mmCIF file of C-alpha atoms and ligand atoms in Angstrom:
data_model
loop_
_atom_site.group_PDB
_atom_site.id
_atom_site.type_symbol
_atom_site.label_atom_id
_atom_site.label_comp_id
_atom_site.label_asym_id
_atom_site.label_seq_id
_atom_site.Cartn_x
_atom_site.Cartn_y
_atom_site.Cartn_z
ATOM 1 C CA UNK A 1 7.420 5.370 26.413
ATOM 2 C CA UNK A 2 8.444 3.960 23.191
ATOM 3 C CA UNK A 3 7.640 5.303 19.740
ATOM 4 C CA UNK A 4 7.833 4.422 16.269
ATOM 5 C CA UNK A 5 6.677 5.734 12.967
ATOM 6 C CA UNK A 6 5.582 3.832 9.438
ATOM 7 C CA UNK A 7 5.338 5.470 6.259
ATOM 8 C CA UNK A 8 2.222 5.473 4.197
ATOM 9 C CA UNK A 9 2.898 3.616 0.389
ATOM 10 C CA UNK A 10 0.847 3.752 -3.266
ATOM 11 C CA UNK A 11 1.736 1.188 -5.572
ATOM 12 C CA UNK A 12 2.584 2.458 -8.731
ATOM 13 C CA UNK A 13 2.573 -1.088 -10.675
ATOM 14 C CA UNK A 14 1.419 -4.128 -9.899
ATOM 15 C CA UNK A 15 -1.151 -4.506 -6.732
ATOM 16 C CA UNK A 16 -2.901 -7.978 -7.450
ATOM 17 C CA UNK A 17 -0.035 -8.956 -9.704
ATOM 18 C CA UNK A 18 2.402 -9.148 -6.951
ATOM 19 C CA UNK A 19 0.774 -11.779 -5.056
ATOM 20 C CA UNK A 20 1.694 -13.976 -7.213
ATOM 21 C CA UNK A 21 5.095 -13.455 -7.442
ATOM 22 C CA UNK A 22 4.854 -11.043 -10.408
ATOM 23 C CA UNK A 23 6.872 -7.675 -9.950
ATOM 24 C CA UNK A 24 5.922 -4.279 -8.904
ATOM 25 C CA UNK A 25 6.810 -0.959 -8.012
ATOM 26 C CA UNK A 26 5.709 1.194 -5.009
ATOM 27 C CA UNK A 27 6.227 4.651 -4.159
ATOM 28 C CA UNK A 28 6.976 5.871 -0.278
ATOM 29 C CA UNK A 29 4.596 8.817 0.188
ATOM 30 C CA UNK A 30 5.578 11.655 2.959
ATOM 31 C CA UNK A 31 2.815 11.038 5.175
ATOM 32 C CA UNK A 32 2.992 8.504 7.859
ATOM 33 C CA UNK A 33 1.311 6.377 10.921
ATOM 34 C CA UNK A 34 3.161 7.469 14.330
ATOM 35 C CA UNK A 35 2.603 4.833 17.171
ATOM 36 C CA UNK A 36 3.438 5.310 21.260
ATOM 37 C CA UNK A 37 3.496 2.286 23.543
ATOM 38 C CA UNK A 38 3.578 2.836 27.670
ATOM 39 C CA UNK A 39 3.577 0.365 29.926
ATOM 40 C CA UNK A 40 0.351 -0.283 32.302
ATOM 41 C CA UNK A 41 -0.225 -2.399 35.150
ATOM 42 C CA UNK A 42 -2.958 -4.492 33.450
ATOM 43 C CA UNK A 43 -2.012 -7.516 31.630
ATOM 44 C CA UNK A 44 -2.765 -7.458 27.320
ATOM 45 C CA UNK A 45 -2.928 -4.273 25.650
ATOM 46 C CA UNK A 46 -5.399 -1.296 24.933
ATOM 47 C CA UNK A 47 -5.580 1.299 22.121
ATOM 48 C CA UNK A 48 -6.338 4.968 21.421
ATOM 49 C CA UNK A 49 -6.440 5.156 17.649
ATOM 50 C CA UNK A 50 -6.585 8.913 16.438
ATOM 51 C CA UNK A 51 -5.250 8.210 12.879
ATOM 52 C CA UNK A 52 -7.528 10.418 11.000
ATOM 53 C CA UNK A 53 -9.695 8.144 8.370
ATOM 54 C CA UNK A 54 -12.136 8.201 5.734
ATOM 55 C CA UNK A 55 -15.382 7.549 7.344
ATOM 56 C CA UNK A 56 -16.127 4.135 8.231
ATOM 57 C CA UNK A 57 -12.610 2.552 7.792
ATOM 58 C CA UNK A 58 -11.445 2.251 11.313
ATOM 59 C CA UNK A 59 -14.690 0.278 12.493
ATOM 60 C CA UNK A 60 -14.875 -1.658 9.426
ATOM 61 C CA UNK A 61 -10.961 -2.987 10.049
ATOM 62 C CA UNK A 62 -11.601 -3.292 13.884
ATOM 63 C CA UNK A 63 -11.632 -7.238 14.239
ATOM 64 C CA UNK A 64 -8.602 -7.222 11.964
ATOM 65 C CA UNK A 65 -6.506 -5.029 13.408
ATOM 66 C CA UNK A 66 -7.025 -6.746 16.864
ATOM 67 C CA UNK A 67 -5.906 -9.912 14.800
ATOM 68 C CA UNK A 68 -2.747 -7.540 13.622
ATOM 69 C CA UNK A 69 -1.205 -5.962 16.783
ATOM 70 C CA UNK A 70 -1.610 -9.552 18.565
ATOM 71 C CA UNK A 71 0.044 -11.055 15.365
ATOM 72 C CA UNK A 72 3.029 -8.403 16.023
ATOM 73 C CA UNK A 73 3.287 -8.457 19.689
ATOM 74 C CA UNK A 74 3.472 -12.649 19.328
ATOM 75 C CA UNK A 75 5.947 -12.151 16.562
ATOM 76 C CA UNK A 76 8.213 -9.524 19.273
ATOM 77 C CA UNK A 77 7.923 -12.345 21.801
ATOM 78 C CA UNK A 78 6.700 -9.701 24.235
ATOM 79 C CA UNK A 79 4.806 -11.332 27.270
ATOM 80 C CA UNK A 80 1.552 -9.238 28.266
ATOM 81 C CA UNK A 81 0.186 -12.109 31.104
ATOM 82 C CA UNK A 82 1.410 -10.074 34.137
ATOM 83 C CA UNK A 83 1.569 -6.441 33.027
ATOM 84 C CA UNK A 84 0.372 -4.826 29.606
ATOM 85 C CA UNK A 85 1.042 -1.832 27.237
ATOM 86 C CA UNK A 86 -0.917 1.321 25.741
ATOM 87 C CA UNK A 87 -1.417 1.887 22.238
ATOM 88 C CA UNK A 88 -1.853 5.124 20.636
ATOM 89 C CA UNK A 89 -2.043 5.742 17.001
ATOM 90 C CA UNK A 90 -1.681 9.001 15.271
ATOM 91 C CA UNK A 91 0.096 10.669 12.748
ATOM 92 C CA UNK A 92 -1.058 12.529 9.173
ATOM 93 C CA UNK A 93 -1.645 9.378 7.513
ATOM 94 C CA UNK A 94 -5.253 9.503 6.200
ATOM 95 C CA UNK A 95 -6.473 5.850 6.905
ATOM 96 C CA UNK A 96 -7.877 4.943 3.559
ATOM 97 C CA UNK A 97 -8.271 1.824 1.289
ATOM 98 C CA UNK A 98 -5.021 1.936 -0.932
ATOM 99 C CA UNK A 99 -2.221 3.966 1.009
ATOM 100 C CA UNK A 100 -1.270 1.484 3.318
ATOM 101 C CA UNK A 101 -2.210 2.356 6.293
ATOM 102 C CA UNK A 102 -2.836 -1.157 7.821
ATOM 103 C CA UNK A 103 1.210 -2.066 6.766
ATOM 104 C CA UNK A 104 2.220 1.692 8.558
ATOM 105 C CA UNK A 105 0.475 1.500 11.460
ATOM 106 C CA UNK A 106 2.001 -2.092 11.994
ATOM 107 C CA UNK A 107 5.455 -0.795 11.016
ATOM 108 C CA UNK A 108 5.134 2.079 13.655
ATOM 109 C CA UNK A 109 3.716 -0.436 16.520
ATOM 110 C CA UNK A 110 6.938 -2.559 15.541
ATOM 111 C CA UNK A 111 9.734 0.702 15.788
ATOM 112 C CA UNK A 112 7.327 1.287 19.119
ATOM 113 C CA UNK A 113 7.570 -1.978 20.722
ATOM 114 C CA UNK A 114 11.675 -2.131 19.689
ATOM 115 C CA UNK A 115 12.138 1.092 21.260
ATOM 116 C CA UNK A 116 10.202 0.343 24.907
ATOM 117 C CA UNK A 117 11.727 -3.265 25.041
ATOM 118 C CA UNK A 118 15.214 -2.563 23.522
ATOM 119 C CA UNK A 119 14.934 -5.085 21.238
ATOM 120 C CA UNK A 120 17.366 -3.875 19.069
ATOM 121 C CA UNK A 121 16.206 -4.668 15.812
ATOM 122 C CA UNK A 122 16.921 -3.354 12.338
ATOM 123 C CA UNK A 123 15.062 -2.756 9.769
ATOM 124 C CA UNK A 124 14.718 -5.787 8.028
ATOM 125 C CA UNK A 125 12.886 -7.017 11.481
ATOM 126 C CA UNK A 126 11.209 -4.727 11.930
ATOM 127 C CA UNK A 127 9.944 -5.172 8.224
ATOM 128 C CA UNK A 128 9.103 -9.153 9.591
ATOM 129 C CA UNK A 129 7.380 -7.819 12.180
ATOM 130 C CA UNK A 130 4.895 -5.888 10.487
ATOM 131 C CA UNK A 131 4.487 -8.426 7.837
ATOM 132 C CA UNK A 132 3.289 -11.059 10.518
ATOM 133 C CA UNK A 133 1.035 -7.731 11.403
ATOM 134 C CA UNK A 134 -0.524 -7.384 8.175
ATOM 135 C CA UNK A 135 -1.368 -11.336 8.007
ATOM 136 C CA UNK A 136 -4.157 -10.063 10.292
ATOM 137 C CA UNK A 137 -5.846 -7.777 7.689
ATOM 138 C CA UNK A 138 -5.663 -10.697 4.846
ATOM 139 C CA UNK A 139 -4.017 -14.285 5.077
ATOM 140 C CA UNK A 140 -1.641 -13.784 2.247
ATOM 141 C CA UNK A 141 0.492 -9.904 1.920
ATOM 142 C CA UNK A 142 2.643 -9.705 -0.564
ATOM 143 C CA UNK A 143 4.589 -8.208 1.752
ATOM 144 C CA UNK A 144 4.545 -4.906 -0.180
ATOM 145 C CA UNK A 145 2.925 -2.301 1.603
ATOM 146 C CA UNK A 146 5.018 -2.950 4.438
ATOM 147 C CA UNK A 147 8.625 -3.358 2.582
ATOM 148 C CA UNK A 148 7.140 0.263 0.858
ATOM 149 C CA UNK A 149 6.100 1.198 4.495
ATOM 150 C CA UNK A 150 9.535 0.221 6.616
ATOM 151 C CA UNK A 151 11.994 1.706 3.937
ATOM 152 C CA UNK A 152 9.943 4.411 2.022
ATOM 153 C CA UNK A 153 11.730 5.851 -1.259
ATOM 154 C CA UNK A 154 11.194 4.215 -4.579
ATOM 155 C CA UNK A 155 10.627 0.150 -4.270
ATOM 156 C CA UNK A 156 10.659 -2.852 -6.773
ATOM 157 C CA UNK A 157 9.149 -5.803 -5.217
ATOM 158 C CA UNK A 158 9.104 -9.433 -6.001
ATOM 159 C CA UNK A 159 7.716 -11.956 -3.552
ATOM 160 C CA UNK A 160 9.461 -15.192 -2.916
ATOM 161 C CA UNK A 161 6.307 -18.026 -3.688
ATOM 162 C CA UNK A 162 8.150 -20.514 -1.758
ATOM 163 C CA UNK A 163 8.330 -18.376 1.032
ATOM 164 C CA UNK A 164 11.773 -17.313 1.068
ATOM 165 C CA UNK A 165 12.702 -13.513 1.607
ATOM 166 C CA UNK A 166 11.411 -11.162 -1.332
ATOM 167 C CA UNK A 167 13.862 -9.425 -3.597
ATOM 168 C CA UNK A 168 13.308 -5.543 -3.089
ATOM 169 C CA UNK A 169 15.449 -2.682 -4.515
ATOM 170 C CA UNK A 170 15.559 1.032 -4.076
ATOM 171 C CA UNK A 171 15.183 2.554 -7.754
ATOM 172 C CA UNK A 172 16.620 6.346 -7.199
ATOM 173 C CA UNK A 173 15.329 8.836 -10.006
ATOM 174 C CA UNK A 174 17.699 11.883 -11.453
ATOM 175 C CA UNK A 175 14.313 14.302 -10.283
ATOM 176 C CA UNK A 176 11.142 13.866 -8.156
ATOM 177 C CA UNK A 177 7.823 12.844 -10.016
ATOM 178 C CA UNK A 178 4.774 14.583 -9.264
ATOM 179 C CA UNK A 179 1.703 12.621 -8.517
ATOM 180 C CA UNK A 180 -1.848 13.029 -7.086
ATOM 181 C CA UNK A 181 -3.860 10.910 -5.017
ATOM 182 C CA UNK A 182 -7.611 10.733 -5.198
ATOM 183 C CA UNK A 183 -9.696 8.847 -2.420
ATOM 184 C CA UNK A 184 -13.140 7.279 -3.763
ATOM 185 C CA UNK A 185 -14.191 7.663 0.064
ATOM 186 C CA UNK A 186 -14.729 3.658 0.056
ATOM 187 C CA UNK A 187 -13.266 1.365 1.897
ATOM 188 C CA UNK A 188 -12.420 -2.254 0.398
ATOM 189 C CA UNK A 189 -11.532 -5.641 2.169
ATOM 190 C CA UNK A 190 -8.404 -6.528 0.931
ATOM 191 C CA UNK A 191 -9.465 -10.154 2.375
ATOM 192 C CA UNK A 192 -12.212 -9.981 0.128
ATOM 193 C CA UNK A 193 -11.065 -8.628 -3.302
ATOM 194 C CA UNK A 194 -7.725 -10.554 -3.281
ATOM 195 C CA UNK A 195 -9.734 -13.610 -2.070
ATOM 196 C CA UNK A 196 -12.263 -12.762 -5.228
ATOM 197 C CA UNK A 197 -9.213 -12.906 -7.645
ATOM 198 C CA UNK A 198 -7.892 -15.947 -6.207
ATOM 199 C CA UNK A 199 -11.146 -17.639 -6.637
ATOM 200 C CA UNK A 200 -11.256 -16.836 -10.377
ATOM 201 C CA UNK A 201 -8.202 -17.359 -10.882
ATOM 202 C CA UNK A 202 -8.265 -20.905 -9.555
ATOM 203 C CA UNK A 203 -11.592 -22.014 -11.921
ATOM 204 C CA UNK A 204 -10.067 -20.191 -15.240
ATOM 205 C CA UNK A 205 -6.742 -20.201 -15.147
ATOM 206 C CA UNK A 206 -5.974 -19.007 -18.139
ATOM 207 C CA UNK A 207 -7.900 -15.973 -17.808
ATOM 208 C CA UNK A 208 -5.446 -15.300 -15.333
ATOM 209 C CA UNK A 209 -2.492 -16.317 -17.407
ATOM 210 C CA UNK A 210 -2.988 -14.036 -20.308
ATOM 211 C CA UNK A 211 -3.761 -10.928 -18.348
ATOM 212 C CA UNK A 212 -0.396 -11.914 -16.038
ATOM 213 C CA UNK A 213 1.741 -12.600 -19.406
ATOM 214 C CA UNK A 214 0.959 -8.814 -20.735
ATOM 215 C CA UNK A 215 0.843 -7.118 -17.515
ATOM 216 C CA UNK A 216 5.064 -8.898 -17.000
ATOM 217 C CA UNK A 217 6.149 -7.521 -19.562
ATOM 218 C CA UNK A 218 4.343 -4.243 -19.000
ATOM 219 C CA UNK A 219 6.108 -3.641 -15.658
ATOM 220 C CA UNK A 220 9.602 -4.787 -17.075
ATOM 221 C CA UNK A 221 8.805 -1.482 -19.499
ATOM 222 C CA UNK A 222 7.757 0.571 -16.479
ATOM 223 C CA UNK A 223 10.651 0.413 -14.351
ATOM 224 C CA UNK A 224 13.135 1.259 -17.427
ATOM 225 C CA UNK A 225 10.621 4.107 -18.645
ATOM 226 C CA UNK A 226 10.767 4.912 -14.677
ATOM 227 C CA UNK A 227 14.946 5.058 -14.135
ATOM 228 C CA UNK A 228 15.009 6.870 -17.888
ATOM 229 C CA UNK A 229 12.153 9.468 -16.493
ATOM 230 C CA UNK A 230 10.594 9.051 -19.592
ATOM 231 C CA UNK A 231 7.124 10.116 -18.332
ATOM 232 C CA UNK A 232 4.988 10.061 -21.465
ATOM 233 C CA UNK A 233 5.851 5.922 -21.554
ATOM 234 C CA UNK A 234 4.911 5.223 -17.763
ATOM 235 C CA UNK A 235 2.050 6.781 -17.685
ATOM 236 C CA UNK A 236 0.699 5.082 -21.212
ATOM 237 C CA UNK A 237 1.859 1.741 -19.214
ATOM 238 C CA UNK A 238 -0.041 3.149 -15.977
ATOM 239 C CA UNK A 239 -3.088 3.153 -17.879
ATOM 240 C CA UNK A 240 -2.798 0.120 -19.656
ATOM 241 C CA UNK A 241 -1.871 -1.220 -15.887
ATOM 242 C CA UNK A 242 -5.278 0.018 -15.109
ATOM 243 C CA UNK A 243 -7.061 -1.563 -18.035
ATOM 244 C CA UNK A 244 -5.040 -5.185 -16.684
ATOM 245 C CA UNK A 245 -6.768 -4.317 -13.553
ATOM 246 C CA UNK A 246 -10.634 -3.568 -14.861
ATOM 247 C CA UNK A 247 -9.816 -6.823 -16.307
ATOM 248 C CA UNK A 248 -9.278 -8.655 -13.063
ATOM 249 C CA UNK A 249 -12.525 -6.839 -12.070
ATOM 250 C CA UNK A 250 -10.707 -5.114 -9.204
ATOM 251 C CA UNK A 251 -11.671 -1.699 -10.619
ATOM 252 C CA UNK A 252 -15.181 0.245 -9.844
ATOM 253 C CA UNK A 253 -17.001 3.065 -11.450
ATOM 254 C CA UNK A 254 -16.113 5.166 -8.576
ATOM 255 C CA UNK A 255 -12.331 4.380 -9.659
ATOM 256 C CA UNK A 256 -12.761 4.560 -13.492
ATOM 257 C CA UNK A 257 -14.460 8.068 -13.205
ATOM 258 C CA UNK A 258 -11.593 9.364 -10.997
ATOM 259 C CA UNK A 259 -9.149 7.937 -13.566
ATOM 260 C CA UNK A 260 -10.968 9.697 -16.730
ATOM 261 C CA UNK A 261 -11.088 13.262 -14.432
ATOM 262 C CA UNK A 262 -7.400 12.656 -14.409
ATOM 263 C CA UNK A 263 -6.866 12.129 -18.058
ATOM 264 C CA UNK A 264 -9.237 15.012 -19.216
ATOM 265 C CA UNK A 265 -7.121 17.515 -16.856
ATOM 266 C CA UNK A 266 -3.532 16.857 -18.056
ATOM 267 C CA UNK A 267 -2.506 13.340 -16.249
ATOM 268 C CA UNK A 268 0.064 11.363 -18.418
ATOM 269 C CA UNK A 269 -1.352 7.887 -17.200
ATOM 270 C CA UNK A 270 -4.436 7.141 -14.154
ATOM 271 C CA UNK A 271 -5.020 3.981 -12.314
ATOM 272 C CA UNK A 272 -6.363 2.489 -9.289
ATOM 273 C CA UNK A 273 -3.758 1.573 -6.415
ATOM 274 C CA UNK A 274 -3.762 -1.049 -4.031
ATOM 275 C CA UNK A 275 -6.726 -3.234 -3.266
ATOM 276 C CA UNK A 276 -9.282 -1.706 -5.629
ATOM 277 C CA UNK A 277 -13.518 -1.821 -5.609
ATOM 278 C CA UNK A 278 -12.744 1.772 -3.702
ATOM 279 C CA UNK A 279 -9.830 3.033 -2.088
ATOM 280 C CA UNK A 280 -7.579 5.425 -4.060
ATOM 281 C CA UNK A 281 -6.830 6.423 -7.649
ATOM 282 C CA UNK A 282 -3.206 7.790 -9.004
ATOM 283 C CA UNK A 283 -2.563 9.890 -11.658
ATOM 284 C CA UNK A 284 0.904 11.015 -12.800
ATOM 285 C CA UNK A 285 1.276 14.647 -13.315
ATOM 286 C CA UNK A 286 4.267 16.132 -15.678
ATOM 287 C CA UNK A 287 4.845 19.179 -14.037
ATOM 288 C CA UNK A 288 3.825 20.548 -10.451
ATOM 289 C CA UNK A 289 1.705 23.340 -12.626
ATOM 290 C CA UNK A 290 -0.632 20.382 -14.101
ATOM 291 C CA UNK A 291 -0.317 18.090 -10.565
ATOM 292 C CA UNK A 292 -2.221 21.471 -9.139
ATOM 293 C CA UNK A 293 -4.706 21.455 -12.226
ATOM 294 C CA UNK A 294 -5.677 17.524 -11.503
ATOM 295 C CA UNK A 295 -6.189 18.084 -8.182
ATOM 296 C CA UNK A 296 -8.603 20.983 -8.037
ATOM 297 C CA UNK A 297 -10.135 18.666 -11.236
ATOM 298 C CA UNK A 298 -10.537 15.615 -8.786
ATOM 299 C CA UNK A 299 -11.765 17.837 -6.172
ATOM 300 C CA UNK A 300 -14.334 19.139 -7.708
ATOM 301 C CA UNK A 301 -15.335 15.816 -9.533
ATOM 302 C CA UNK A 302 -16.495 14.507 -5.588
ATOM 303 C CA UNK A 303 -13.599 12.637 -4.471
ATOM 304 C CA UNK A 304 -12.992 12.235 -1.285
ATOM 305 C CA UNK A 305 -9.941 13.166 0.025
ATOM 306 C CA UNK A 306 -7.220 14.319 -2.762
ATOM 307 C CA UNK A 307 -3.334 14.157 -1.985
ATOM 308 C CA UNK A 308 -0.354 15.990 -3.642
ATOM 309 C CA UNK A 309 3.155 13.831 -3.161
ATOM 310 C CA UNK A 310 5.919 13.170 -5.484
ATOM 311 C CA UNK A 311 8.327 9.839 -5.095
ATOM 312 C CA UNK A 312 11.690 9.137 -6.649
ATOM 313 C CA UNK A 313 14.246 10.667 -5.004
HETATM 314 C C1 LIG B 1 -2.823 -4.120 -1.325
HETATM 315 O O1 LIG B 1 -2.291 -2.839 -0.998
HETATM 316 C C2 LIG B 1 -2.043 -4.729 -2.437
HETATM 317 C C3 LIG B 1 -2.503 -6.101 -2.900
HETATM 318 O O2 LIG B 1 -1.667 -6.468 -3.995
HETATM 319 C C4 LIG B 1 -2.400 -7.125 -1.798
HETATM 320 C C5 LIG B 1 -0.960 -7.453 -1.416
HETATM 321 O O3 LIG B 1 -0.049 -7.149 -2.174
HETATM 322 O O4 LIG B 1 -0.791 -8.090 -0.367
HETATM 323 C C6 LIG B 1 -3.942 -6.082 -3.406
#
């Protein structure tokens, strides 16, 4: 049997953004997607997926995630005509809109596959891997969630538009930063909202333009408020991320009422993360004290599922 693990990711800056080639920064979180692979007499594969989930998600990203493990298993070169594999997916990674679980569990299957097949690949293929594997949940990742996913730790991301490799970097932070994780409890098709964008984007440009102008310069500020730990600044630039994001209409009501919980109970900034229109909201907490405080706040407001991490180091 071969096994392999993927960690789950928020994006801290720039979900959207970063398709286009803009910057942003994504935070590792602790929990993660573990996958086993045994060989079976039948050719193709089959799956057991016991990742716990929000309700609904799994069926909802069924089709797609068929389209995903084939994409990886092509991508591995590994022949399933005359005799097949076993999936099984677990782990404590809560499959939800906005953590990447779609880029972990393709990471895992990738570390799974390497190990049965002694593939011997590193981590950089294994990152190619799952990003063929995420191509299945929408036609054009960023490549993100599963650079955020492979390495874990602190990650600034630029995609390559012409299809070269991105430029990522670890960022390492003096101390850890506390931050809590809200679920709205809805799942979102990434296919679908980043398709929606695209769309606008394409018959007003400019609309595009002069939210992508501010929202460069904003992230620029965020990664040097970020390496100086000067907490006050990222999260006034986390909320004014959020406010770029209303603006691409990738926020909801569910979202925005999460975000003003946070605010009201001690949060230094609050935003959506990830795909947006449901999903998760962050908030950025300035002590361990007040990330406790948000959380019980969140709970209470009806989220979810709320999460208690901290990135950086
Ligand atoms: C999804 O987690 C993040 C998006 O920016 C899409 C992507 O980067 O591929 C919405």
């Amino acid at each position: 049997m071969g096994s392999g693990s993927g960690k789950g990711k928020t994006i801290l800056f720039g979900e959207h953004f970063v398709v286009y080639g803009l910057p942003a920064i994504a935070a590792g979180i602790a929990s993660e997607t573990i996958a086993h692979v045994t060989r079976t007499d039948k050719p193709g594969w089959t799956l057991d997926d016991n990742r716990p989930e929000m309700p609904g998600y799994k069926e909802k990203k069924k089709d797609e995630q068929r389209v995903s493990i084939d994409n990886v298993i092509r991508h591995l070169g590994i022949d399933l005509s005359k005799s097949g594999i076993h999936i099984e997916f677990g782990g404590d990674l809560v499959c939800a809109s906005g953590i990447g679980a779609s880029a972990a569990s393709c990471v895992a299957l990738a570390r799974a596959l390497n190990e049965e097949y002694n593939l011997g690949l590193d981590d950089d293929a294994i990152n190619q891997a799952a990003y063929e594997g995420e191509k299945g949940y929408h036609g054009t990742p960023s490549g993100i969630d599963n650079t955020a996913s492979t390495f874990g730790g602190l990650v600034w991301y630029v995609r390559d538009l012409r299809g070269g490799p991105p430029t990522f970097e670890r960022l390492k932070l003096r101390e850890p930063v506390y931050l809590v994780i809200a679920s709205t409890g809805l799942t979102a098709s990434t296919t679908e909202v980043v398709g929606d964008v695209r769309a606008k984007k394409e018959t007003d440009p400019q609309w595009f333009e002069e939210i992508a102008n501010e929202y460069s310069t904003l992230v620029h500020n965020a990664r040097n408020a970020l390496l100086d730990l000067n907490l006050d600044k990222v999260g006034q630039l986390m909320n004014r991320n959020h406010e770029l994001l209303q603006g691409l209409t990738v926020s909801c009501k569910e979202l925005d009422d999460l975000v003003r919980v946070a605010l009201d109970n001690g949060a230094l900034g609050a935003k959506m993360t990830g795909t947006g229109r449901g999903g998760n909201q962050i908030s950025l907490a300035p002590d361990e004290k007040t990330m406790n405080i948000i959380a019980d706040a969140l709970e209470k407001s009806g989220a979810a599922a709320v999460w208690k991490t901290s990135f950086g180091l």
